[in-house]
Amino acid sequence: QVHLVESGGGLVQAGGSLRLSCTASASTFSSYAMAWFRQAPGTEREFVANIAWHGGATYYVDSVKGRFTISRDNTKNTLYLQMNNLKPEDTAVYYCAAGRSFTGRRIADFGSWGQGTQVTVSS
């Protein structure tokens, strides 16, 4: 497992941007597929985007395509989520997660999780 710490959340107006970061403790970060999930109050945690260990493959849920960009810097053990044109429905706690396979996008496919960072988008 790997220890993950998210940062970069905050309050932003609709149409604004935020960049989330997730820093990993382990030098084995580059061997993990990484993902972002989010959870709004009263809802289940949902998959947002993921990226292969090498960064050459990404996948997004339809609701964020064209607005969010996932990326990683394996030299810094850091995962990013650039969020543009934010909408009130993007309001949630955002979690990063580490898994073994790029094709796994269920919660159960990820063995390590961060503590989450709050993103609030006002209308």
mmCIF file of C-alpha atoms in Angstrom:
data_model
loop_
_atom_site.group_PDB
_atom_site.id
_atom_site.type_symbol
_atom_site.label_atom_id
_atom_site.label_comp_id
_atom_site.label_asym_id
_atom_site.label_seq_id
_atom_site.Cartn_x
_atom_site.Cartn_y
_atom_site.Cartn_z
ATOM 1 C CA GLN A 1 0.000 0.000 0.000
ATOM 2 C CA VAL A 2 0.958 3.639 -0.396
ATOM 3 C CA HIS A 3 0.148 6.669 1.765
ATOM 4 C CA LEU A 4 -1.700 9.373 -0.201
ATOM 5 C CA VAL A 5 -2.351 13.009 0.705
ATOM 6 C CA GLU A 6 -4.635 15.259 -1.331
ATOM 7 C CA SER A 7 -4.514 19.046 -1.448
ATOM 8 C CA GLY A 8 -5.829 21.917 -3.536
ATOM 9 C CA GLY A 9 -9.512 21.863 -2.727
ATOM 10 C CA GLY A 10 -11.478 24.983 -1.885
ATOM 11 C CA LEU A 11 -14.412 27.232 -2.682
ATOM 12 C CA VAL A 12 -14.805 28.492 -6.241
ATOM 13 C CA GLN A 13 -17.546 30.106 -8.273
ATOM 14 C CA ALA A 14 -19.222 28.266 -11.120
ATOM 15 C CA GLY A 15 -17.072 28.492 -14.227
ATOM 16 C CA GLY A 16 -13.891 28.692 -12.205
ATOM 17 C CA SER A 17 -10.947 26.315 -11.965
ATOM 18 C CA LEU A 18 -9.070 24.332 -9.343
ATOM 19 C CA ARG A 19 -6.123 21.965 -9.479
ATOM 20 C CA LEU A 20 -6.024 19.088 -7.033
ATOM 21 C CA SER A 21 -2.803 17.333 -6.119
ATOM 22 C CA CYS A 22 -2.202 13.953 -4.535
ATOM 23 C CA THR A 23 1.257 13.204 -3.197
ATOM 24 C CA ALA A 24 2.338 9.649 -2.523
ATOM 25 C CA SER A 25 4.806 8.567 0.136
ATOM 26 C CA ALA A 26 6.243 5.608 -1.698
ATOM 27 C CA SER A 27 8.823 5.488 -4.441
ATOM 28 C CA THR A 28 6.684 2.730 -5.933
ATOM 29 C CA PHE A 29 4.128 5.386 -6.973
ATOM 30 C CA SER A 30 5.116 4.951 -10.612
ATOM 31 C CA SER A 31 3.991 1.317 -10.536
ATOM 32 C CA TYR A 32 0.392 2.187 -9.626
ATOM 33 C CA ALA A 33 -2.548 3.119 -11.762
ATOM 34 C CA MET A 34 -4.083 6.162 -10.101
ATOM 35 C CA ALA A 35 -7.596 7.536 -9.941
ATOM 36 C CA TRP A 36 -9.761 10.322 -8.622
ATOM 37 C CA PHE A 37 -13.126 9.613 -7.021
ATOM 38 C CA ARG A 38 -15.605 12.013 -5.460
ATOM 39 C CA GLN A 39 -18.414 11.817 -2.947
ATOM 40 C CA ALA A 40 -21.160 14.379 -2.509
ATOM 41 C CA PRO A 41 -23.243 14.468 0.699
ATOM 42 C CA GLY A 42 -25.783 11.681 0.804
ATOM 43 C CA THR A 43 -24.408 9.933 -2.259
ATOM 44 C CA GLU A 44 -22.089 7.033 -2.968
ATOM 45 C CA ARG A 45 -18.459 7.582 -3.851
ATOM 46 C CA GLU A 46 -18.147 7.740 -7.624
ATOM 47 C CA PHE A 47 -15.311 7.314 -10.089
ATOM 48 C CA VAL A 48 -14.162 10.494 -11.854
ATOM 49 C CA ALA A 49 -10.994 9.696 -13.827
ATOM 50 C CA ASN A 50 -7.973 7.441 -13.870
ATOM 51 C CA ILE A 51 -4.526 7.239 -15.427
ATOM 52 C CA ALA A 52 -2.195 4.376 -16.222
ATOM 53 C CA TRP A 53 1.127 4.016 -14.392
ATOM 54 C CA HIS A 54 3.027 5.497 -17.339
ATOM 55 C CA GLY A 55 0.604 8.373 -17.866
ATOM 56 C CA GLY A 56 -0.064 7.446 -21.466
ATOM 57 C CA ALA A 57 -3.654 6.352 -20.971
ATOM 58 C CA THR A 58 -6.501 8.179 -19.265
ATOM 59 C CA TYR A 59 -10.208 7.636 -18.807
ATOM 60 C CA TYR A 60 -12.986 9.985 -17.664
ATOM 61 C CA VAL A 61 -16.564 9.672 -16.583
ATOM 62 C CA ASP A 62 -18.819 11.375 -19.140
ATOM 63 C CA SER A 63 -19.867 14.191 -16.804
ATOM 64 C CA VAL A 64 -16.316 15.608 -16.612
ATOM 65 C CA LYS A 65 -15.020 14.930 -20.116
ATOM 66 C CA GLY A 66 -13.657 18.085 -21.722
ATOM 67 C CA ARG A 67 -13.522 19.897 -18.366
ATOM 68 C CA PHE A 68 -11.199 17.822 -16.169
ATOM 69 C CA THR A 69 -7.684 16.599 -16.948
ATOM 70 C CA ILE A 70 -5.883 13.933 -14.955
ATOM 71 C CA SER A 71 -2.101 13.799 -15.084
ATOM 72 C CA ARG A 72 0.845 12.540 -13.081
ATOM 73 C CA ASP A 73 4.500 13.306 -12.474
ATOM 74 C CA ASN A 74 6.252 10.112 -11.460
ATOM 75 C CA THR A 75 9.457 12.013 -10.657
ATOM 76 C CA LYS A 76 7.522 13.882 -7.940
ATOM 77 C CA ASN A 77 5.275 10.991 -6.847
ATOM 78 C CA THR A 78 2.309 13.268 -7.528
ATOM 79 C CA LEU A 79 -1.071 12.917 -9.210
ATOM 80 C CA TYR A 80 -3.059 15.920 -10.438
ATOM 81 C CA LEU A 81 -6.610 16.774 -11.417
ATOM 82 C CA GLN A 82 -7.067 20.026 -13.304
ATOM 83 C CA MET A 83 -10.719 21.025 -13.081
ATOM 84 C CA ASN A 84 -12.010 23.749 -15.386
ATOM 85 C CA ASN A 85 -15.472 25.194 -15.982
ATOM 86 C CA LEU A 86 -16.595 23.891 -12.608
ATOM 87 C CA LYS A 87 -20.290 23.411 -11.952
ATOM 88 C CA PRO A 88 -22.231 23.306 -8.667
ATOM 89 C CA GLU A 89 -22.817 19.594 -9.238
ATOM 90 C CA ASP A 90 -19.045 19.061 -9.001
ATOM 91 C CA THR A 91 -19.251 19.907 -5.304
ATOM 92 C CA ALA A 92 -17.916 16.920 -3.365
ATOM 93 C CA VAL A 93 -15.037 15.542 -1.369
ATOM 94 C CA TYR A 94 -12.418 14.390 -3.868
ATOM 95 C CA TYR A 95 -10.259 11.349 -3.136
ATOM 96 C CA CYS A 96 -7.228 9.970 -4.893
ATOM 97 C CA ALA A 97 -6.663 6.237 -4.969
ATOM 98 C CA ALA A 98 -3.948 3.816 -6.040
ATOM 99 C CA GLY A 99 -4.648 0.536 -7.786
ATOM 100 C CA ARG A 100 -2.937 -2.202 -9.740
ATOM 101 C CA SER A 101 -4.767 -2.021 -13.038
ATOM 102 C CA PHE A 102 -5.796 0.818 -15.343
ATOM 103 C CA THR A 103 -8.917 -1.120 -16.316
ATOM 104 C CA GLY A 104 -10.162 -1.364 -12.737
ATOM 105 C CA ARG A 105 -12.536 1.518 -11.907
ATOM 106 C CA ARG A 106 -14.571 0.142 -9.011
ATOM 107 C CA ILE A 107 -13.878 1.170 -5.419
ATOM 108 C CA ALA A 108 -12.794 -2.398 -4.686
ATOM 109 C CA ASP A 109 -10.063 -2.155 -7.338
ATOM 110 C CA PHE A 110 -8.124 0.381 -5.256
ATOM 111 C CA GLY A 111 -6.206 -0.569 -2.137
ATOM 112 C CA SER A 112 -4.903 2.817 -1.011
ATOM 113 C CA TRP A 113 -6.893 6.018 -0.476
ATOM 114 C CA GLY A 114 -6.197 9.555 0.593
ATOM 115 C CA GLN A 115 -8.189 11.399 3.237
ATOM 116 C CA GLY A 116 -10.001 13.579 0.713
ATOM 117 C CA THR A 117 -10.138 17.282 -0.095
ATOM 118 C CA GLN A 118 -13.339 19.348 -0.221
ATOM 119 C CA VAL A 119 -14.325 21.097 -3.437
ATOM 120 C CA THR A 120 -17.270 23.488 -3.244
ATOM 121 C CA VAL A 121 -18.633 25.236 -6.314
ATOM 122 C CA SER A 122 -21.051 28.084 -5.734
ATOM 123 C CA SER A 123 -23.657 29.110 -8.290
#
